[in-house]
Amino acid sequence: MSVSSAILNGRPVERQDMITGRRMAAVDENAAALGVPRKQLMESSGNAVAHTVRDVADPGSSVAIVAGRGNNGGDAFVAARFLEEYDVTTLLLGRAETIGTEIASENWDTLERADYDVREVRDSSQFGLPDADVVVDAMLGTGISGDLREPVATAAEAINAADTTVVAVDVPTGFDADGGDHAENRVEADRVVTFHDTKPGLEDLAAEVTVADIGIPAAAERFVGPGDISLARPDDREGRPYVIGGGPYTGAPALAAQAALRAGAELSFVAAPGTVAGEIQGYAADLVVQPYEEDVLTPERADDLLETAQEYDNPVVLGPGLGTADETLEAARQFLEGYDGRVVVDADALAVVPEVETDATLVCTPNRAELARMGGPDADDLRAVADEIESFAADLGHVVLAKGPDDVITDGERTRISRSGTLGMKVGGTGDTLAGIVATLLADTDPLEAAAAAAHVNGLAGERLADDEGHGFLASELLGEIPAVLWGESDV
Ligand SMILES: NC(=O)C1=CN([C@@H]2O[C@H](COP(=O)(O)OP(=O)(O)OC[C@H]3O[C@@H](n4cnc5c(N)ncnc54)[C@H](O)[C@@H]3O)[C@@H](O)[C@H]2O)[C@H](O)CC1
Ligand SMILES: [K+]
């Protein structure tokens, strides 16, 4: 995957030169949170479309815009305003009152008020494609779901049958921007104007593709924001994380397991030595604590827990409070060697990761000292060594969520920075709540996306508790703030 580089505060920041539709929606939301509202992006998108129309047809040419009821259509309503020297007709496939977004609706209203030639196609039998030198396909973009429904299907067929130049907005209607299967009867375009970055599969089309910058700051991709939380937010109570922890310490597994519930898990299990199981259960009746007879995790016990983990195939949290007894580290190594599911590795178990061969998908959550001990860079400001952490993660072959004032989350290819959090996050236990949140989000989200969102949620939960200087709260108090951060109204 080729990468381009933006310059972000003087440092080249690698940007993937490819972005999926779902990731684009997250980046949009992040851009809005950075102060670039969607309507402004739509204005830039529409202007970019007009540029390409000018490229393919001389002034005075006739242009037929065929628009859907989402923001893809909205882009084209904007484009109409940038094509004054063309003979533009705008067809909306549906009634104006069914336009699905405010910004598209506002742009439609502007065309009506400004007396542009606009027509509503109230049913597909009414649809007739005007003779035009250029057709702008603005029916569906990244918001498509399933095969083309009427009246879009009829319109797509008419556009493909017409002898005209077709300019597609963002992606040709019916194209799946998430790299999935395209609709059979999708629009065949001559030109595609896609926004911000190219989409997977556009390079295989016969069309000439223009990637238009629409003013989205590189920070909207680089820094974790509300869009990343939207991507990872559990839809309902799902996942049953399995915490393997406890031994010398009991608070850590209890915090991790509670955080997993607060992040939306249906149940949260803790496998712990019998000597401390009662104490862990004492922290919260909500936990399903499963005691085992040894008083630390041993290799024999690890085999037993491995079977349970494989049977239920839920995200595992390995590490909180395990301690560093040789047999415990051997047990952690053995568990990872045998497991092929998803594991958040934290605290004392991190030490074994660099030398272990595993088919498991790991999210490692080292703090600064643990990262250095694992062989990663040793630096106060992790963000300044983000590239080195990225290479370390690439060598390690797993996701690394390096915790610091700014967290660095990377899978060796994609790297995100989470700037959320406050001074107070240094209090003991915030790493345990983080591990629990990662585990729940990991249940059905891309590991990097789950880790990035979890880091952000944990930090924002702390911000909600901190006093003006950022101090003075307990990790256990973070638990109560997690749901509001994950499901609360993001203010963009
Ligand atoms: N940063 C950016 O990339 C920006 C992109 N913009 C444009 O926004 C669209 C995505 O808009 P969205 O409203 O999410 O969805 P669409 O307009 O693509 O379509 C939704 C619309 O279509 C209907 N629909 C869905 N599936 C089907 C189907 N199979 N058959 C028929 N109709 C279908 C659905 O009901 C909705 O009404 C993106 O592509 C860009 O063009 C923003 O303008 C700015 C920033
Ligand atoms: K389109």
Coordinates of C-alpha atoms and ligand atoms in Angstrom, one line a residue:
M1 CA 0.0 0.0 0.0
S2 CA 1.7 3.2 -1.1
V3 CA 1.8 6.1 1.4
S4 CA 1.9 9.8 0.9
S5 CA 3.1 12.1 3.6
A6 CA 1.5 15.1 5.0
I7 CA 3.5 17.4 7.2
L8 CA 2.2 17.7 10.7
N9 CA 3.9 20.1 13.1
G10 CA 7.1 19.9 11.0
R11 CA 7.2 16.1 10.8
P12 CA 6.3 14.1 7.8
V13 CA 3.3 12.0 8.8
E14 CA 2.6 8.9 6.7
R15 CA -0.9 8.8 5.3
Q16 CA -2.2 5.6 3.9
D17 CA -2.9 6.4 0.2
M18 CA -6.0 4.3 0.4
I19 CA -9.1 4.7 2.7
T20 CA -12.3 2.7 3.0
G21 CA -15.7 4.2 3.1
R22 CA -16.2 3.3 6.8
R23 CA -12.9 4.8 7.8
M24 CA -13.8 7.9 5.7
A25 CA -16.9 8.4 7.8
A26 CA -14.7 8.3 10.9
V27 CA -12.2 10.8 9.5
D28 CA -15.1 13.1 8.6
E29 CA -16.3 13.0 12.1
N30 CA -12.8 13.7 13.4
A31 CA -12.4 16.6 11.0
A32 CA -15.7 18.1 12.3
A33 CA -14.3 17.8 15.9
L34 CA -11.2 19.6 14.7
G35 CA -13.4 22.4 13.4
V36 CA -13.9 21.5 9.8
P37 CA -17.7 20.9 9.6
R38 CA -19.1 18.4 7.0
K39 CA -20.9 21.2 5.1
Q40 CA -17.5 22.8 4.5
L41 CA -16.2 19.5 3.3
M42 CA -19.2 19.2 1.0
E43 CA -18.5 22.6 -0.5
S44 CA -15.0 21.5 -1.3
S45 CA -16.2 18.2 -2.7
G46 CA -18.7 19.9 -5.0
N47 CA -16.1 22.3 -6.2
A48 CA -13.8 19.4 -7.0
V49 CA -16.6 17.8 -9.0
A50 CA -17.1 21.0 -11.0
H51 CA -13.4 21.1 -11.8
T52 CA -13.6 17.7 -13.4
V53 CA -16.8 18.7 -15.4
R54 CA -14.9 21.7 -16.7
D55 CA -12.1 19.3 -17.6
V56 CA -14.3 17.1 -19.8
A57 CA -16.7 19.6 -21.4
D58 CA -16.5 23.2 -22.7
P59 CA -18.6 26.0 -21.2
G60 CA -22.1 26.0 -22.7
S61 CA -22.2 22.2 -22.6
S62 CA -25.2 20.5 -21.1
V63 CA -24.8 18.8 -17.8
A64 CA -27.4 16.4 -16.2
I65 CA -26.8 15.8 -12.5
V66 CA -28.6 12.7 -11.3
A67 CA -28.6 12.9 -7.5
G68 CA -29.5 10.5 -4.6
R69 CA -30.9 11.5 -1.3
G70 CA -27.7 11.4 0.7
N71 CA -24.5 13.5 0.9
N72 CA -23.3 12.1 -2.4
G73 CA -26.2 14.0 -4.0
G74 CA -25.3 16.9 -1.7
D75 CA -21.9 17.2 -3.3
A76 CA -23.5 17.5 -6.7
F77 CA -26.0 20.2 -5.5
V78 CA -22.9 22.2 -4.6
A79 CA -21.2 21.4 -7.9
A80 CA -24.2 22.9 -9.8
R81 CA -23.3 26.3 -8.2
F82 CA -19.8 26.1 -9.5
L83 CA -21.0 25.5 -13.1
E84 CA -22.7 28.7 -13.9
E85 CA -21.3 28.7 -17.5
Y86 CA -22.9 25.3 -18.2
D87 CA -26.5 24.3 -18.9
V88 CA -27.1 22.3 -15.8
T89 CA -30.2 20.3 -15.0
T90 CA -30.4 18.6 -11.5
L91 CA -32.6 15.6 -11.0
L92 CA -33.3 14.3 -7.5
L93 CA -34.3 10.7 -7.3
G94 CA -37.0 11.2 -4.7
R95 CA -39.0 13.9 -3.0
A96 CA -37.0 16.8 -1.6
E97 CA -38.4 16.2 1.8
T98 CA -36.9 12.7 1.9
I99 CA -33.3 14.0 1.5
G100 CA -31.5 12.2 4.3
T101 CA -29.0 14.7 5.6
E102 CA -29.3 18.3 6.7
I103 CA -26.3 19.5 4.7
A104 CA -27.6 17.9 1.5
S105 CA -31.1 19.3 2.1
E106 CA -29.7 22.8 2.7
N107 CA -27.8 22.6 -0.6
W108 CA -30.9 21.5 -2.4
D109 CA -33.0 24.3 -0.9
T110 CA -30.3 26.8 -2.1
L111 CA -30.7 25.5 -5.7
E112 CA -34.5 25.9 -5.5
R113 CA -34.3 29.4 -4.0
A114 CA -31.7 30.5 -6.5
D115 CA -33.9 29.3 -9.4
Y116 CA -31.6 26.6 -10.7
D117 CA -33.2 24.0 -13.0
V118 CA -34.1 21.3 -10.4
R119 CA -36.5 18.4 -10.8
E120 CA -37.8 15.8 -8.3
V121 CA -38.3 12.3 -9.8
R122 CA -41.1 11.0 -7.6
D123 CA -41.1 7.5 -9.0
S124 CA -38.8 5.5 -11.3
S125 CA -41.5 5.2 -14.0
Q126 CA -41.1 9.0 -14.3
F127 CA -37.4 8.8 -14.8
G128 CA -36.0 10.0 -18.1
L129 CA -32.4 10.9 -18.5
P130 CA -32.1 14.2 -20.3
D131 CA -29.9 14.4 -23.3
A132 CA -26.7 15.9 -22.0
D133 CA -23.0 16.2 -22.9
V134 CA -22.1 15.2 -19.4
V135 CA -23.9 13.2 -16.8
V136 CA -22.9 13.6 -13.1
D137 CA -23.5 10.3 -11.2
A138 CA -24.3 11.6 -7.7
M139 CA -26.8 8.9 -6.7
L140 CA -24.8 6.8 -4.2
G141 CA -21.4 7.1 -2.7
T142 CA -20.0 5.4 0.4
G143 CA -23.4 5.2 2.0
I144 CA -24.6 2.3 -0.2
S145 CA -25.9 -0.8 1.3
G146 CA -26.9 -3.8 -0.7
D147 CA -27.7 -4.0 -4.4
L148 CA -29.2 -1.0 -6.2
R149 CA -32.8 -0.4 -5.4
E150 CA -35.3 1.6 -7.4
P151 CA -35.2 4.2 -8.8
V152 CA -31.4 4.1 -8.6
A153 CA -31.3 0.8 -10.5
T154 CA -33.3 2.2 -13.5
A155 CA -31.3 5.4 -13.5
A156 CA -28.0 3.5 -13.5
E157 CA -29.1 1.5 -16.4
A158 CA -30.1 4.6 -18.4
I159 CA -26.8 6.3 -17.6
N160 CA -24.9 3.3 -18.8
A161 CA -26.9 3.1 -22.0
A162 CA -26.5 6.8 -22.8
D163 CA -23.8 8.0 -25.2
T164 CA -22.4 10.7 -22.8
T165 CA -19.4 11.4 -20.6
V166 CA -20.1 10.1 -17.1
V167 CA -18.5 11.8 -14.0
A168 CA -19.0 9.9 -10.8
V169 CA -19.0 11.7 -7.4
D170 CA -16.7 10.0 -4.9
V171 CA -17.3 6.5 -6.3
P172 CA -19.5 5.2 -9.2
T173 CA -22.9 4.3 -7.9
G174 CA -22.9 0.7 -6.8
F175 CA -19.2 0.6 -6.1
D176 CA -18.3 -0.7 -2.7
A177 CA -15.8 1.6 -1.1
D178 CA -15.1 -0.8 1.7
G179 CA -13.4 -3.2 -0.8
G180 CA -16.4 -5.6 -0.9
D181 CA -18.5 -6.8 -3.8
H182 CA -19.8 -4.2 -6.2
A183 CA -23.4 -4.1 -7.3
E184 CA -23.8 -5.9 -10.7
N185 CA -25.7 -3.0 -12.3
R186 CA -23.3 -0.3 -11.1
V187 CA -22.6 2.8 -13.0
E188 CA -19.7 2.6 -15.5
A189 CA -18.0 6.1 -15.2
D190 CA -15.5 7.8 -17.5
R191 CA -14.2 9.9 -14.7
V192 CA -14.3 9.5 -10.9
V193 CA -13.7 12.4 -8.5
T194 CA -13.0 10.8 -5.1
F195 CA -12.3 12.8 -1.9
H196 CA -9.4 12.9 0.4
D197 CA -7.8 9.5 -0.5
T198 CA -8.5 6.9 -3.1
K199 CA -10.8 4.0 -2.2
P200 CA -9.8 0.3 -2.5
G201 CA -10.7 -1.0 -6.0
L202 CA -10.9 2.4 -7.8
E203 CA -7.5 1.6 -9.4
D204 CA -9.1 -1.4 -11.1
L205 CA -11.7 0.7 -12.9
A206 CA -11.4 1.8 -16.6
A207 CA -12.2 5.3 -15.3
E208 CA -9.7 8.1 -14.8
V209 CA -9.7 8.7 -11.0
T210 CA -9.0 12.2 -9.5
V211 CA -8.3 12.3 -5.8
A212 CA -9.5 15.7 -4.6
D213 CA -8.1 17.2 -1.4
I214 CA -11.2 18.6 0.4
G215 CA -9.4 20.3 3.3
I216 CA -9.4 17.5 5.8
P217 CA -6.5 18.0 8.2
A218 CA -3.9 15.1 8.4
A219 CA -4.6 15.3 12.1
A220 CA -8.1 13.9 11.4
E221 CA -6.4 10.6 10.5
R222 CA -3.4 10.8 12.7
F223 CA -5.1 11.7 16.0
V224 CA -7.8 9.5 17.5
G225 CA -11.1 11.3 17.7
P226 CA -14.9 10.8 18.0
G227 CA -15.0 9.1 14.6
D228 CA -12.7 6.4 15.9
I229 CA -15.0 5.8 18.9
S230 CA -18.0 5.6 16.5
L231 CA -16.2 2.9 14.5
A232 CA -15.5 0.7 17.6
R233 CA -18.6 1.4 19.7
P234 CA -20.3 -1.9 20.5
D235 CA -23.9 -2.0 19.1
D236 CA -25.3 -3.9 22.1
R237 CA -24.1 -6.0 25.0
E238 CA -21.6 -8.2 23.3
G239 CA -18.5 -10.2 24.0
R240 CA -17.5 -12.0 27.2
P241 CA -13.9 -11.0 28.0
Y242 CA -11.9 -13.5 29.9
V243 CA -9.4 -11.9 32.3
I244 CA -6.5 -14.2 33.3
G245 CA -5.0 -12.3 36.2
G246 CA -4.6 -12.0 39.9
G247 CA -2.1 -13.6 42.2
P248 CA 0.1 -11.1 44.1
Y249 CA -2.4 -8.4 43.2
T250 CA -6.2 -8.4 43.1
G251 CA -7.3 -4.9 42.2
A252 CA -5.9 -5.0 38.7
P253 CA -7.9 -7.9 37.4
A254 CA -11.0 -6.6 39.1
L255 CA -10.6 -3.1 37.4
A256 CA -9.9 -4.7 34.0
A257 CA -13.0 -7.0 34.3
Q258 CA -15.3 -4.2 35.5
A259 CA -14.0 -1.9 32.7
A260 CA -14.9 -4.6 30.2
L261 CA -18.5 -4.6 31.4
R262 CA -18.7 -0.8 31.4
A263 CA -17.5 -0.8 27.8
G264 CA -20.4 -3.0 26.8
A265 CA -19.4 -6.6 27.5
E266 CA -22.3 -9.0 28.3
L267 CA -20.3 -10.8 31.0
S268 CA -16.8 -10.5 32.3
F269 CA -14.9 -13.5 33.6
V270 CA -11.9 -13.6 35.9
A271 CA -9.7 -16.7 36.2
A272 CA -7.7 -16.2 39.4
P273 CA -6.0 -18.2 42.2
G274 CA -8.4 -19.4 44.8
T275 CA -6.5 -17.6 47.5
V276 CA -7.5 -14.2 46.0
A277 CA -10.7 -15.1 44.1
G278 CA -12.9 -14.1 47.0
E279 CA -11.2 -10.7 47.2
I280 CA -11.6 -10.1 43.5
Q281 CA -15.2 -11.1 43.7
G282 CA -15.5 -8.7 46.6
Y283 CA -14.8 -5.7 44.3
A284 CA -17.9 -6.3 42.2
A285 CA -20.7 -8.9 42.3
D286 CA -21.0 -8.3 38.5
L287 CA -17.9 -10.3 37.8
V288 CA -17.9 -14.1 37.2
V289 CA -14.8 -15.1 39.1
Q290 CA -13.5 -18.6 38.5
P291 CA -11.0 -19.7 41.2
Y292 CA -8.3 -22.3 40.5
E293 CA -6.5 -24.1 43.3
E294 CA -2.9 -22.9 42.8
D295 CA -1.9 -19.6 44.4
V296 CA -0.2 -18.3 41.3
L297 CA -0.7 -19.1 37.6
T298 CA 1.3 -22.2 36.7
P299 CA 2.0 -23.9 33.3
E300 CA -0.3 -26.8 34.2
R301 CA -3.1 -24.3 35.0
A302 CA -2.4 -22.4 31.8
D303 CA -3.2 -25.5 29.8
D304 CA -6.6 -25.7 31.5
L305 CA -7.4 -22.0 31.0
L306 CA -6.2 -22.3 27.3
E307 CA -8.9 -25.0 26.8
T308 CA -11.6 -22.7 28.3
A309 CA -10.4 -19.8 26.2
Q310 CA -10.4 -21.8 23.0
E311 CA -13.9 -23.1 23.8
Y312 CA -15.5 -19.7 24.2
D313 CA -13.3 -17.7 21.8
N314 CA -13.8 -14.4 23.6
P315 CA -11.1 -11.7 23.9
V316 CA -8.6 -12.6 26.7
V317 CA -6.9 -10.1 29.0
L318 CA -3.6 -11.7 30.1
G319 CA -1.6 -10.1 32.8
P320 CA -3.3 -7.8 35.3
G321 CA -1.9 -8.6 38.8
L322 CA -0.3 -12.0 37.7
G323 CA 3.1 -11.2 39.3
T324 CA 6.5 -12.2 37.9
A325 CA 7.1 -15.6 39.4
D326 CA 9.1 -17.7 36.9
E327 CA 6.4 -20.3 36.7
T328 CA 3.9 -17.6 36.0
L329 CA 5.9 -16.1 33.1
E330 CA 6.4 -19.7 31.8
A331 CA 2.6 -20.1 32.1
A332 CA 1.9 -16.9 30.2
R333 CA 4.4 -17.9 27.4
Q334 CA 2.7 -21.3 27.2
F335 CA -0.8 -19.8 27.0
L336 CA 0.2 -17.5 24.1
E337 CA 2.0 -20.3 22.3
G338 CA -1.2 -22.4 22.4
Y339 CA -3.8 -19.7 21.7
D340 CA -5.0 -18.4 18.4
G341 CA -7.7 -15.9 19.5
R342 CA -7.5 -12.2 20.5
V343 CA -5.5 -11.3 23.6
V344 CA -4.8 -8.0 25.4
V345 CA -1.5 -8.5 27.0
D346 CA -0.7 -6.1 29.8
A347 CA 1.6 -5.7 32.8
D348 CA 3.8 -8.6 33.9
A349 CA 2.8 -10.8 30.9
L350 CA 4.3 -8.3 28.4
A351 CA 7.8 -9.5 29.2
V352 CA 7.3 -12.8 27.4
V353 CA 5.8 -11.4 24.1
P354 CA 9.0 -10.6 22.3
E355 CA 10.2 -14.1 22.4
V356 CA 6.9 -16.0 22.0
E357 CA 5.7 -17.6 18.8
T358 CA 2.0 -17.3 18.7
D359 CA -0.9 -17.4 16.2
A360 CA -2.9 -15.2 18.5
T361 CA -3.8 -11.6 17.6
L362 CA -2.2 -9.6 20.4
V363 CA -2.8 -6.0 21.6
C364 CA 0.1 -5.2 23.9
T365 CA -0.4 -2.3 26.2
P366 CA 3.0 -1.3 27.6
N367 CA 3.7 1.8 29.6
R368 CA 7.0 3.6 28.9
A369 CA 9.2 1.3 31.0
E370 CA 7.5 -1.9 29.8
L371 CA 7.9 -0.8 26.2
A372 CA 11.7 -0.2 26.7
R373 CA 12.0 -3.6 28.4
M374 CA 10.3 -5.3 25.5
G375 CA 12.9 -3.8 23.2
G376 CA 11.0 -0.7 22.0
P377 CA 12.3 2.8 22.1
D378 CA 12.8 4.4 25.6
A379 CA 11.5 8.0 25.5
D380 CA 9.6 10.3 27.7
D381 CA 7.5 11.6 24.8
L382 CA 6.3 8.5 23.0
R383 CA 4.7 10.6 20.2
A384 CA 8.2 11.9 19.2
V385 CA 9.3 8.3 18.7
A386 CA 6.0 7.1 17.1
D387 CA 7.9 5.9 13.9
E388 CA 10.2 3.8 16.1
I389 CA 7.3 2.3 17.9
E390 CA 5.7 1.6 14.5
S391 CA 8.8 -0.3 13.4
F392 CA 8.9 -2.1 16.8
A393 CA 5.3 -3.2 16.3
A394 CA 6.1 -4.3 12.7
D395 CA 8.9 -6.5 14.0
L396 CA 6.8 -7.8 16.9
G397 CA 3.9 -8.6 14.5
H398 CA 1.3 -7.3 16.9
V399 CA -0.6 -4.1 17.8
V400 CA 1.2 -2.0 20.3
L401 CA -0.7 0.6 22.4
A402 CA 2.2 2.4 24.1
K403 CA 0.8 4.4 27.0
G404 CA 2.0 7.9 27.9
P405 CA 0.7 11.5 28.1
D406 CA 0.1 10.9 24.4
D407 CA -0.6 7.2 23.6
V408 CA 0.9 5.7 20.4
I409 CA -1.2 3.0 18.8
T410 CA 0.2 1.1 15.9
D411 CA 0.1 -2.2 14.1
G412 CA 3.3 -1.6 12.3
E413 CA 1.6 -0.1 9.2
R414 CA -1.1 2.3 10.6
T415 CA -0.2 4.6 13.5
R416 CA -2.5 6.8 15.5
I417 CA -1.9 9.1 18.4
S418 CA -4.4 9.6 21.3
R419 CA -4.0 12.9 23.0
S420 CA -6.9 12.4 25.5
G421 CA -6.2 12.1 29.2
T422 CA -4.8 14.3 31.9
L423 CA -2.0 14.3 34.5
G424 CA -4.2 12.3 36.8
M425 CA -4.1 9.3 34.5
K426 CA -0.8 8.4 36.1
V427 CA -2.7 7.1 39.1
G428 CA -2.4 3.3 39.5
G429 CA -5.1 1.2 37.8
T430 CA -5.8 3.3 34.7
G431 CA -3.8 0.7 32.6
D432 CA -6.1 -2.0 34.0
T433 CA -9.3 -0.1 33.0
L434 CA -7.7 0.5 29.6
A435 CA -7.0 -3.3 29.1
G436 CA -10.6 -4.1 29.9
I437 CA -12.0 -1.6 27.4
V438 CA -9.7 -2.9 24.7
A439 CA -10.9 -6.4 25.3
T440 CA -14.6 -5.5 24.9
L441 CA -14.0 -3.4 21.8
L442 CA -11.7 -6.2 20.4
A443 CA -14.7 -8.5 20.3
D444 CA -15.7 -7.5 16.8
T445 CA -13.5 -4.6 15.7
D446 CA -10.2 -4.4 13.9
P447 CA -7.5 -4.7 16.6
L448 CA -5.8 -1.4 15.8
E449 CA -9.2 0.4 15.7
A450 CA -10.2 -1.2 18.9
A451 CA -7.0 -0.2 20.7
A452 CA -7.1 3.3 19.4
A453 CA -10.7 3.9 20.4
A454 CA -10.1 2.3 23.8
A455 CA -7.1 4.5 24.5
H456 CA -9.2 7.5 23.7
V457 CA -12.2 6.4 25.7
N458 CA -10.0 5.7 28.8
G459 CA -8.4 9.2 28.5
L460 CA -11.7 11.0 28.0
A461 CA -13.2 9.2 31.0
G462 CA -10.3 10.6 33.0
E463 CA -10.8 14.1 31.6
R464 CA -14.4 14.0 32.8
L465 CA -13.2 13.3 36.4
A466 CA -10.2 15.6 36.5
D467 CA -10.2 18.9 38.3
D468 CA -9.1 22.0 36.4
E469 CA -5.4 21.0 36.7
G470 CA -6.1 17.4 35.7
H471 CA -5.6 15.7 39.0
G472 CA -7.4 14.0 41.8
F473 CA -9.4 10.9 40.7
L474 CA -9.1 7.2 41.2
A475 CA -8.9 4.5 38.4
S476 CA -12.0 2.9 39.9
E477 CA -13.9 6.2 39.3
L478 CA -13.1 6.0 35.6
L479 CA -15.4 3.0 35.4
G480 CA -18.5 5.1 35.8
E481 CA -17.5 7.5 33.1
I482 CA -16.9 4.9 30.4
P483 CA -20.5 4.5 29.2
A484 CA -21.0 8.3 28.7
V485 CA -17.8 8.5 26.7
L486 CA -18.7 5.5 24.5
W487 CA -22.4 6.2 24.0
G488 CA -22.8 9.8 25.0
E489 CA -23.5 12.5 22.3
S490 CA -20.3 13.4 20.7
D491 CA -20.6 17.2 20.3
V492 CA -19.9 17.5 16.6
Ligands
LIG1 N1 -14.9 13.2 3.5 C1 -15.6 12.7 2.5 O1 -15.4 11.7 1.8 C2 -16.9 13.4 2.3 C3 -17.9 12.7 1.6 N2 -19.1 13.3 1.3 C4 -20.0 12.6 0.4 O2 -20.8 11.8 1.3 C5 -21.1 10.6 0.6 C6 -21.7 9.6 1.6 O3 -22.9 10.2 1.9 P1 -24.1 9.3 2.7 O4 -25.2 10.3 3.0 O5 -23.4 8.6 3.8 O6 -24.5 8.2 1.7 P2 -24.8 8.2 0.1 O7 -25.1 9.6 -0.3 O8 -23.7 7.5 -0.5 O9 -26.1 7.3 0.0 C7 -27.0 7.2 1.0 C8 -28.4 7.3 0.4 O10 -28.5 6.3 -0.6 C9 -29.6 5.4 -0.2 N3 -29.2 4.0 -0.5 C10 -28.3 3.3 0.2 N4 -28.1 2.1 -0.4 C11 -28.9 2.1 -1.5 C12 -29.2 1.1 -2.5 N5 -28.5 -0.1 -2.5 N6 -30.0 1.4 -3.5 C13 -30.7 2.6 -3.4 N7 -30.5 3.6 -2.5 C14 -29.6 3.3 -1.5 C15 -29.8 5.7 1.3 O11 -31.1 5.4 1.6 C16 -29.4 7.1 1.4 O12 -30.5 7.9 1.0 C17 -19.8 10.3 0.0 O13 -19.8 9.2 -0.9 C18 -19.3 11.6 -0.5 O14 -19.9 11.8 -1.8 C19 -19.5 14.5 1.9 O15 -20.2 15.3 1.1 C20 -18.4 15.4 2.4 C21 -17.2 14.7 2.8
K2 K -21.7 8.3 -7.1

